[in-house]
Short mmCIF file of C-alpha atoms in Angstrom, two decimals:
data_model
loop_
_atom_site.label_atom_id
_atom_site.label_comp_id
_atom_site.label_asym_id
_atom_site.label_seq_id
_atom_site.Cartn_x
_atom_site.Cartn_y
_atom_site.Cartn_z
CA UNK I 1 9.17 59.17 -76.73
CA UNK I 2 7.77 62.63 -76.21
CA UNK I 3 6.00 61.44 -73.05
CA UNK I 4 9.23 60.04 -71.60
CA UNK I 5 11.15 63.29 -72.27
CA UNK I 6 8.32 65.32 -70.73
CA UNK I 7 8.30 63.15 -67.54
CA UNK I 8 12.07 63.44 -67.13
CA UNK I 9 11.94 67.19 -67.62
CA UNK I 10 9.12 67.53 -65.13
CA UNK I 11 10.99 65.43 -62.55
CA UNK I 12 14.21 67.41 -62.84
CA UNK I 13 12.27 70.63 -62.79
CA UNK I 14 10.53 69.73 -59.52
CA UNK I 15 13.66 68.41 -57.93
CA UNK I 16 15.73 71.51 -58.78
CA UNK I 17 12.91 73.79 -57.73
CA UNK I 18 12.53 72.01 -54.37
CA UNK I 19 16.31 72.11 -53.71
CA UNK I 20 16.50 75.81 -54.53
CA UNK I 21 13.57 76.67 -52.34
CA UNK I 22 14.93 74.59 -49.50
CA UNK I 23 18.03 76.76 -49.39
CA UNK I 24 16.00 79.86 -48.59
CA UNK I 25 13.15 78.47 -46.48
CA UNK I 26 13.35 76.24 -43.47
CA UNK I 27 9.75 75.20 -43.91
CA UNK I 28 10.69 73.41 -47.06
CA UNK I 29 13.16 71.28 -45.10
CA UNK I 30 10.44 69.83 -42.87
CA UNK I 31 9.53 67.02 -45.22
CA UNK I 32 13.18 65.95 -45.28
CA UNK I 33 13.49 66.23 -41.46
CA UNK I 34 10.30 64.26 -40.91
CA UNK I 35 11.56 61.51 -43.11
CA UNK I 36 14.84 61.33 -41.20
CA UNK I 37 13.09 61.25 -37.82
CA UNK I 38 10.75 58.59 -39.06
CA UNK I 39 13.64 56.49 -40.23
CA UNK I 40 15.42 57.00 -36.91
CA UNK I 41 12.26 56.14 -34.94
CA UNK I 42 11.66 53.14 -37.12
CA UNK I 43 15.19 51.93 -36.41
CA UNK I 44 14.74 52.50 -32.67
CA UNK I 45 11.37 50.75 -32.74
CA UNK I 46 12.94 47.74 -34.43
CA UNK I 47 15.70 47.64 -31.80
CA UNK I 48 13.13 47.94 -29.02
CA UNK I 49 10.98 45.21 -30.52
CA UNK I 50 13.97 42.93 -30.79
CA UNK I 51 14.95 43.57 -27.16
CA UNK I 52 11.38 43.08 -25.97
CA UNK I 53 11.18 39.81 -27.83
CA UNK I 54 14.40 38.63 -26.18
CA UNK I 55 13.11 39.65 -22.74
CA UNK I 56 9.84 37.79 -23.39
CA UNK I 57 11.72 34.69 -24.47
CA UNK I 58 13.99 34.92 -21.45
CA UNK I 59 11.02 35.44 -19.14
CA UNK I 60 9.17 32.49 -20.67
CA UNK I 61 12.24 30.31 -20.35
CA UNK I 62 12.64 31.14 -16.66
CA UNK I 63 8.99 30.39 -15.98
CA UNK I 64 9.23 27.12 -17.83
CA UNK I 65 12.41 26.21 -16.01
CA UNK I 66 10.89 27.00 -12.61
CA UNK I 67 7.83 24.95 -13.50
CA UNK I 68 9.92 21.98 -14.57
CA UNK I 69 12.27 22.16 -11.61
CA UNK I 70 9.69 22.76 -8.87
CA UNK I 71 6.19 22.33 -10.30
CA UNK I 72 6.46 18.85 -11.78
CA UNK I 73 8.18 17.25 -8.73
CA UNK I 74 5.71 18.98 -6.43
CA UNK I 75 2.81 17.63 -8.48
CA UNK I 76 4.21 14.10 -8.35
CA UNK I 77 4.85 14.53 -4.62
CA UNK I 78 1.26 15.57 -3.98
CA UNK I 79 -0.01 12.77 -6.20
CA UNK I 80 1.89 10.17 -4.17
CA UNK I 81 0.55 11.66 -0.93
CA UNK I 82 -2.99 11.49 -2.28
CA UNK I 83 -2.63 7.89 -3.44
CA UNK I 84 -1.22 6.74 -0.09
CA UNK I 85 -4.00 8.47 1.83
CA UNK I 86 -7.07 7.74 -0.30
CA UNK I 87 -6.14 4.26 -1.54
CA UNK I 88 -4.45 2.83 1.55
CA UNK I 89 -7.05 0.05 1.84
CA UNK I 90 -6.11 -1.13 -1.66
CA UNK I 91 -2.41 -0.97 -0.81
CA UNK I 92 -2.71 -2.89 2.46
CA UNK I 93 -5.42 -5.46 1.72
CA UNK I 94 -4.90 -7.51 -1.46
CA UNK I 95 -7.60 -10.17 -1.74
CA UNK I 96 -7.33 -9.96 -5.53
CA UNK I 97 -3.89 -11.63 -5.53
CA UNK I 98 -3.63 -13.95 -7.32
CA UNK I 99 -5.96 -12.41 -9.87
CA UNK I 100 -8.60 -15.12 -9.49
CA UNK I 101 -8.27 -15.21 -5.71
CA UNK I 102 -11.80 -14.00 -5.06
CA UNK I 103 -13.41 -16.24 -7.67
CA UNK I 104 -11.77 -19.53 -6.73
CA UNK I 105 -14.64 -21.86 -5.73
CA UNK I 106 -14.51 -24.35 -2.93
CA UNK I 107 -13.48 -27.65 -4.48
CA UNK I 108 -13.23 -30.79 -2.35
CA UNK I 109 -10.74 -32.24 -4.83
CA UNK I 110 -8.21 -29.71 -3.49
CA UNK I 111 -8.44 -31.29 -0.03
CA UNK I 112 -6.18 -34.18 0.85
CA UNK I 113 -8.16 -37.40 1.21
CA UNK I 114 -6.70 -37.89 4.67
CA UNK I 115 -8.38 -34.68 5.84
CA UNK I 116 -11.97 -33.88 6.65
CA UNK I 117 -13.07 -30.41 5.56
CA UNK I 118 -16.33 -28.58 6.11
CA UNK I 119 -17.26 -25.25 4.52
CA UNK I 120 -18.86 -22.75 6.91
CA UNK I 121 -20.18 -19.18 6.89
CA UNK I 122 -19.89 -16.64 9.70
CA UNK I 123 -22.09 -13.56 9.90
CA UNK I 124 -20.75 -10.40 11.54
CA UNK I 125 -22.65 -7.75 13.49
CA UNK I 126 -22.74 -5.53 10.40
CA UNK I 127 -24.19 -8.34 8.26
CA UNK I 128 -21.04 -9.33 6.37
CA UNK I 129 -20.91 -13.02 5.51
CA UNK I 130 -17.48 -14.57 5.96
CA UNK I 131 -16.61 -17.76 4.11
CA UNK I 132 -14.30 -20.32 5.61
CA UNK I 133 -13.46 -23.95 6.31
CA UNK I 134 -12.91 -26.26 9.28
CA UNK I 135 -10.22 -28.92 8.90
CA UNK I 136 -9.15 -31.93 10.91
CA UNK I 137 -7.76 -35.41 10.38
CA UNK I 138 -9.95 -38.12 8.96
CA UNK I 139 -10.45 -40.90 11.48
CA UNK I 140 -11.62 -44.29 10.23
CA UNK I 141 -13.14 -42.92 7.06
CA UNK I 142 -15.18 -40.11 8.59
CA UNK I 143 -16.75 -37.85 5.97
CA UNK I 144 -17.80 -35.03 8.29
CA UNK I 145 -16.35 -33.11 11.18
CA UNK I 146 -17.11 -34.67 14.55
CA UNK I 147 -16.37 -32.27 17.35
CA UNK I 148 -14.61 -33.53 20.48
CA UNK I 149 -14.27 -31.45 23.61
CA UNK I 150 -10.68 -32.41 24.35
CA UNK I 151 -9.16 -31.54 20.95
CA UNK I 152 -7.42 -28.12 20.65
CA UNK I 153 -8.94 -25.65 18.21
CA UNK I 154 -6.75 -23.25 16.24
CA UNK I 155 -8.24 -20.10 14.70
CA UNK I 156 -6.07 -19.20 11.72
CA UNK I 157 -5.81 -15.58 10.49
CA UNK I 158 -4.12 -15.24 7.11
CA UNK I 159 -1.87 -12.50 5.72
CA UNK I 160 -2.95 -9.59 3.56
CA UNK I 161 -3.03 -11.40 0.19
CA UNK I 162 -4.67 -14.46 -1.32
CA UNK I 163 -7.42 -16.63 0.12
CA UNK I 164 -7.97 -19.48 2.54
CA UNK I 165 -7.56 -22.25 -0.02
CA UNK I 166 -4.01 -21.12 -0.78
CA UNK I 167 -3.11 -22.05 2.83
CA UNK I 168 -4.09 -25.71 2.39
CA UNK I 169 -0.44 -26.87 2.10
CA UNK I 170 0.26 -25.25 5.49
CA UNK I 171 -2.78 -26.91 7.07
CA UNK I 172 -1.77 -30.27 5.61
CA UNK I 173 1.70 -29.94 7.06
CA UNK I 174 0.27 -29.25 10.51
CA UNK I 175 -2.16 -32.16 10.41
CA UNK I 176 -0.59 -34.89 8.28
CA UNK I 177 2.59 -37.01 8.29
CA UNK I 178 5.39 -37.49 7.26
CA UNK I 179 6.16 -34.42 9.38
CA UNK I 180 5.79 -34.53 13.14
CA UNK I 181 2.18 -33.51 12.80
CA UNK I 182 0.04 -32.43 15.71
CA UNK I 183 -1.82 -35.52 16.97
CA UNK I 184 -5.26 -33.92 17.32
CA UNK I 185 -6.23 -30.46 16.13
CA UNK I 186 -9.10 -28.57 14.54
CA UNK I 187 -8.15 -25.70 12.26
CA UNK I 188 -10.76 -23.00 11.68
CA UNK I 189 -9.76 -20.74 8.77
CA UNK I 190 -12.26 -17.98 8.00
CA UNK I 191 -11.57 -15.37 5.30
CA UNK I 192 -11.86 -11.69 6.22
CA UNK I 193 -14.50 -9.49 4.67
CA UNK I 194 -13.67 -8.80 1.03
CA UNK I 195 -11.48 -11.94 0.84
CA UNK I 196 -12.24 -15.11 -1.08
CA UNK I 197 -16.03 -15.62 -1.03
CA UNK I 198 -16.70 -13.24 1.86
CA UNK I 199 -18.77 -10.11 1.36
CA UNK I 200 -17.84 -6.55 2.32
CA UNK I 201 -14.64 -4.52 2.01
CA UNK I 202 -11.57 -4.89 4.25
CA UNK I 203 -10.37 -2.26 6.72
CA UNK I 204 -8.80 -2.33 10.17
CA UNK I 205 -12.11 -1.66 11.88
CA UNK I 206 -13.84 -4.24 9.69
CA UNK I 207 -11.26 -6.97 10.34
CA UNK I 208 -11.52 -6.35 14.07
CA UNK I 209 -15.26 -6.99 13.82
CA UNK I 210 -14.51 -10.15 11.83
CA UNK I 211 -12.15 -11.41 14.55
CA UNK I 212 -14.81 -11.02 17.25
CA UNK I 213 -17.46 -12.71 15.09
CA UNK I 214 -15.13 -15.62 14.27
CA UNK I 215 -14.27 -16.09 17.94
CA UNK I 216 -17.96 -16.16 18.93
CA UNK I 217 -18.73 -18.58 16.10
CA UNK I 218 -15.93 -20.94 17.17
CA UNK I 219 -16.94 -20.82 20.80
CA UNK I 220 -20.48 -21.86 19.90
CA UNK I 221 -19.15 -24.87 17.98
CA UNK I 222 -16.42 -25.70 20.48
CA UNK I 223 -17.61 -24.44 23.88
CA UNK I 224 -15.14 -26.46 25.96
CA UNK I 225 -12.15 -26.99 23.67
CA UNK I 226 -8.74 -25.44 24.33
CA UNK I 227 -8.53 -22.44 22.01
CA UNK I 228 -5.47 -21.08 20.18
CA UNK I 229 -5.04 -18.20 17.74
CA UNK I 230 -2.52 -18.30 14.88
CA UNK I 231 -1.79 -15.21 12.80
CA UNK I 232 0.61 -14.77 9.92
CA UNK I 233 1.81 -11.25 9.02
CA UNK I 234 -1.38 -9.13 8.95
CA UNK I 235 -3.13 -12.08 10.59
CA UNK I 236 -0.80 -11.65 13.55
CA UNK I 237 -2.17 -8.12 13.99
CA UNK I 238 -5.74 -9.46 13.90
CA UNK I 239 -4.82 -12.19 16.38
CA UNK I 240 -3.14 -9.75 18.77
CA UNK I 241 -6.20 -7.52 18.71
CA UNK I 242 -8.42 -10.49 19.60
CA UNK I 243 -6.06 -11.66 22.34
CA UNK I 244 -5.93 -8.16 23.87
CA UNK I 245 -9.68 -8.03 24.54
CA UNK I 246 -10.27 -8.30 28.27
CA UNK I 247 -13.25 -10.63 27.92
CA UNK I 248 -11.41 -12.98 25.55
CA UNK I 249 -7.74 -13.14 26.52
CA UNK I 250 -8.36 -15.37 29.57
CA UNK I 251 -10.17 -17.83 27.32
CA UNK I 252 -7.14 -18.35 25.06
CA UNK I 253 -4.55 -21.00 25.81
CA UNK I 254 -2.03 -19.32 23.56
CA UNK I 255 -1.36 -17.19 20.49
CA UNK I 256 1.07 -17.86 17.65
CA UNK I 257 2.33 -14.99 15.52
CA UNK I 258 4.48 -15.47 12.44
CA UNK I 259 6.43 -12.66 10.76
CA UNK I 260 4.20 -9.91 12.12
CA UNK I 261 5.01 -6.19 11.99
CA UNK I 262 5.02 -3.58 14.75
CA UNK I 263 2.70 -1.10 12.99
CA UNK I 264 1.63 0.08 9.55
CA UNK I 265 3.59 3.29 10.08
CA UNK I 266 6.77 1.31 10.70
CA UNK I 267 6.11 -0.80 7.62
CA UNK I 268 5.71 2.29 5.43
CA UNK I 269 9.03 3.59 6.73
CA UNK I 270 10.62 0.20 6.06
CA UNK I 271 9.32 -0.14 2.51
CA UNK I 272 10.03 3.51 1.59
CA UNK I 273 13.16 4.55 3.53
CA UNK I 274 14.26 7.19 1.00
CA UNK I 275 14.36 10.70 2.44
CA UNK I 276 13.10 12.30 -0.78
CA UNK I 277 9.87 10.29 -0.78
CA UNK I 278 6.89 11.74 1.10
CA UNK I 279 5.56 8.57 2.67
CA UNK I 280 7.49 8.30 5.92
CA UNK I 281 6.80 11.96 6.68
CA UNK I 282 3.16 11.70 5.70
CA UNK I 283 2.33 8.78 8.01
CA UNK I 284 3.47 10.82 11.00
CA UNK I 285 0.41 13.02 10.58
CA UNK I 286 -2.41 11.74 12.80
CA UNK I 287 -5.17 12.10 10.22
CA UNK I 288 -3.48 10.29 7.30
CA UNK I 289 -3.59 6.63 8.35
CA UNK I 290 -6.90 5.10 9.36
CA UNK I 291 -5.31 1.63 9.14
CA UNK I 292 -2.79 1.78 11.96
CA UNK I 293 -2.50 -1.78 13.34
CA UNK I 294 -0.37 -0.63 16.28
CA UNK I 295 0.81 -4.09 17.35
CA UNK I 296 3.65 -2.67 19.43
CA UNK I 297 1.01 -1.11 21.70
CA UNK I 298 -1.56 -3.91 21.59
CA UNK I 299 0.87 -6.71 22.46
CA UNK I 300 1.59 -5.06 25.79
CA UNK I 301 -1.98 -5.93 26.84
CA UNK I 302 -1.76 -9.62 25.93
CA UNK I 303 -1.46 -11.97 28.89
CA UNK I 304 -1.77 -15.31 27.07
CA UNK I 305 1.36 -17.31 26.17
CA UNK I 306 2.87 -16.27 22.83
CA UNK I 307 4.90 -18.27 20.33
CA UNK I 308 6.99 -16.10 17.97
CA UNK I 309 7.88 -17.72 14.64
CA UNK I 310 10.38 -15.49 12.85
CA UNK I 311 12.14 -15.79 9.47
CA UNK I 312 15.63 -14.33 9.45
CA UNK I 313 15.53 -13.72 5.69
CA UNK I 314 12.05 -12.20 5.66
CA UNK I 315 12.01 -9.94 2.60
CA UNK I 316 8.89 -8.01 3.64
CA UNK I 317 8.80 -7.62 7.43
CA UNK I 318 12.25 -7.05 8.97
CA UNK I 319 13.06 -9.48 11.76
CA UNK I 320 13.83 -6.47 13.98
CA UNK I 321 10.11 -5.76 14.17
CA UNK I 322 9.39 -9.25 15.46
CA UNK I 323 12.17 -8.83 18.01
CA UNK I 324 10.60 -5.57 19.12
CA UNK I 325 7.26 -7.31 19.64
CA UNK I 326 8.99 -10.03 21.62
CA UNK I 327 10.55 -7.45 23.94
CA UNK I 328 7.26 -5.60 24.42
CA UNK I 329 5.28 -8.73 25.37
CA UNK I 330 5.96 -8.16 29.05
CA UNK I 331 2.54 -9.23 30.36
CA UNK I 332 2.54 -12.56 28.56
CA UNK I 333 2.58 -15.58 30.87
CA UNK I 334 5.05 -17.29 28.60
CA UNK I 335 6.82 -16.21 25.43
CA UNK I 336 8.85 -18.46 23.16
CA UNK I 337 11.09 -17.35 20.30
CA UNK I 338 11.79 -19.70 17.37
CA UNK I 339 14.11 -18.53 14.61
CA UNK I 340 14.26 -19.90 11.06
CA UNK I 341 17.59 -18.95 9.50
CA UNK I 342 16.79 -19.70 5.86
CA UNK I 343 13.08 -18.94 5.77
CA UNK I 344 11.38 -16.12 3.86
CA UNK I 345 8.14 -14.32 4.62
CA UNK I 346 5.80 -16.95 3.18
CA UNK I 347 7.64 -20.27 3.42
CA UNK I 348 8.33 -20.70 7.13
CA UNK I 349 6.05 -23.73 7.31
CA UNK I 350 8.25 -25.82 4.96
CA UNK I 351 11.36 -25.48 7.11
CA UNK I 352 12.61 -27.90 9.70
CA UNK I 353 11.36 -27.32 13.20
CA UNK I 354 8.18 -25.47 12.24
CA UNK I 355 5.62 -28.14 13.10
CA UNK I 356 7.68 -29.32 16.07
CA UNK I 357 7.68 -25.80 17.58
CA UNK I 358 3.90 -25.46 17.30
CA UNK I 359 3.28 -28.98 18.58
CA UNK I 360 5.51 -28.36 21.60
CA UNK I 361 3.85 -25.01 22.32
CA UNK I 362 0.37 -26.55 22.29
CA UNK I 363 1.53 -29.46 24.45
CA UNK I 364 3.05 -27.15 27.05
CA UNK I 365 0.09 -24.75 27.25
CA UNK I 366 -2.84 -27.16 26.81
#
């Protein structure tokens, strides 16, 4: 109790003494002034810190917003440009479709018993080995191909997907009844490099080499036979390249192209017409596409007769591109247009008039 009274007395004594002295000396007011300034500065510092935090948050928000609005779309844009440029071979050439397309073995049970089929291999100048087959009608139980000099030979170039064996229904329709089949015909169907059982990897330059090698191989087997080239879609581009070669085009009786495009650049524009996508602007740059397939330019050098088989309802290659090729084939000795109103890109051969058109074309040019 005494201690508590003593502390209270001491406190009041100091407080009263300090207040009395502060009335007569300014120096004694400094501790009070310092405390006030400190409080004021502390308040200002808190206000400043709060404002700075708001500015930082606002600045961060603007940066984030700019990144989201411009950075992310730009990144996606550049990614799409990179994919189109670096992986264009994968986008154009699809030997893996269907997924077992490259592993499907040659099986004679797949061949109609009324046909004779022989498996062959063609070697290119750069040592790629191309797998393929030769088909014709079976005559009096023949079990092997017997070559006759008077029978037309058709080199078949397939589209960009699948393998040769998937075209067997088309070959059967050309060779066998009940359709108005072609009386006598050899069909040579060789897979491009990287397709089916062939070695190598596909590219425009590579497929052009394949076309030359296949032509030379066929001419060794059939040195005197009338020779025709048939190309579907991408195969039409390969066929046009072969027919445009000055040392080959006079040797061809005719070329058949089915649902072929004018160029890869035009196809990119057709598939991706949206203005906000980069593709149709990117392909205008000369260094982007190394697979060009400029059929609109190449066809102007072809002098052999041309049969155009076009599907009006083609869901991949617009019919306008086939019409453009037809108009540009000015040097061709003879050009014939056959339209299939209800056909799609892949099923032209099942429609009425398909075999008849090819049979008539071969008859008129043989």
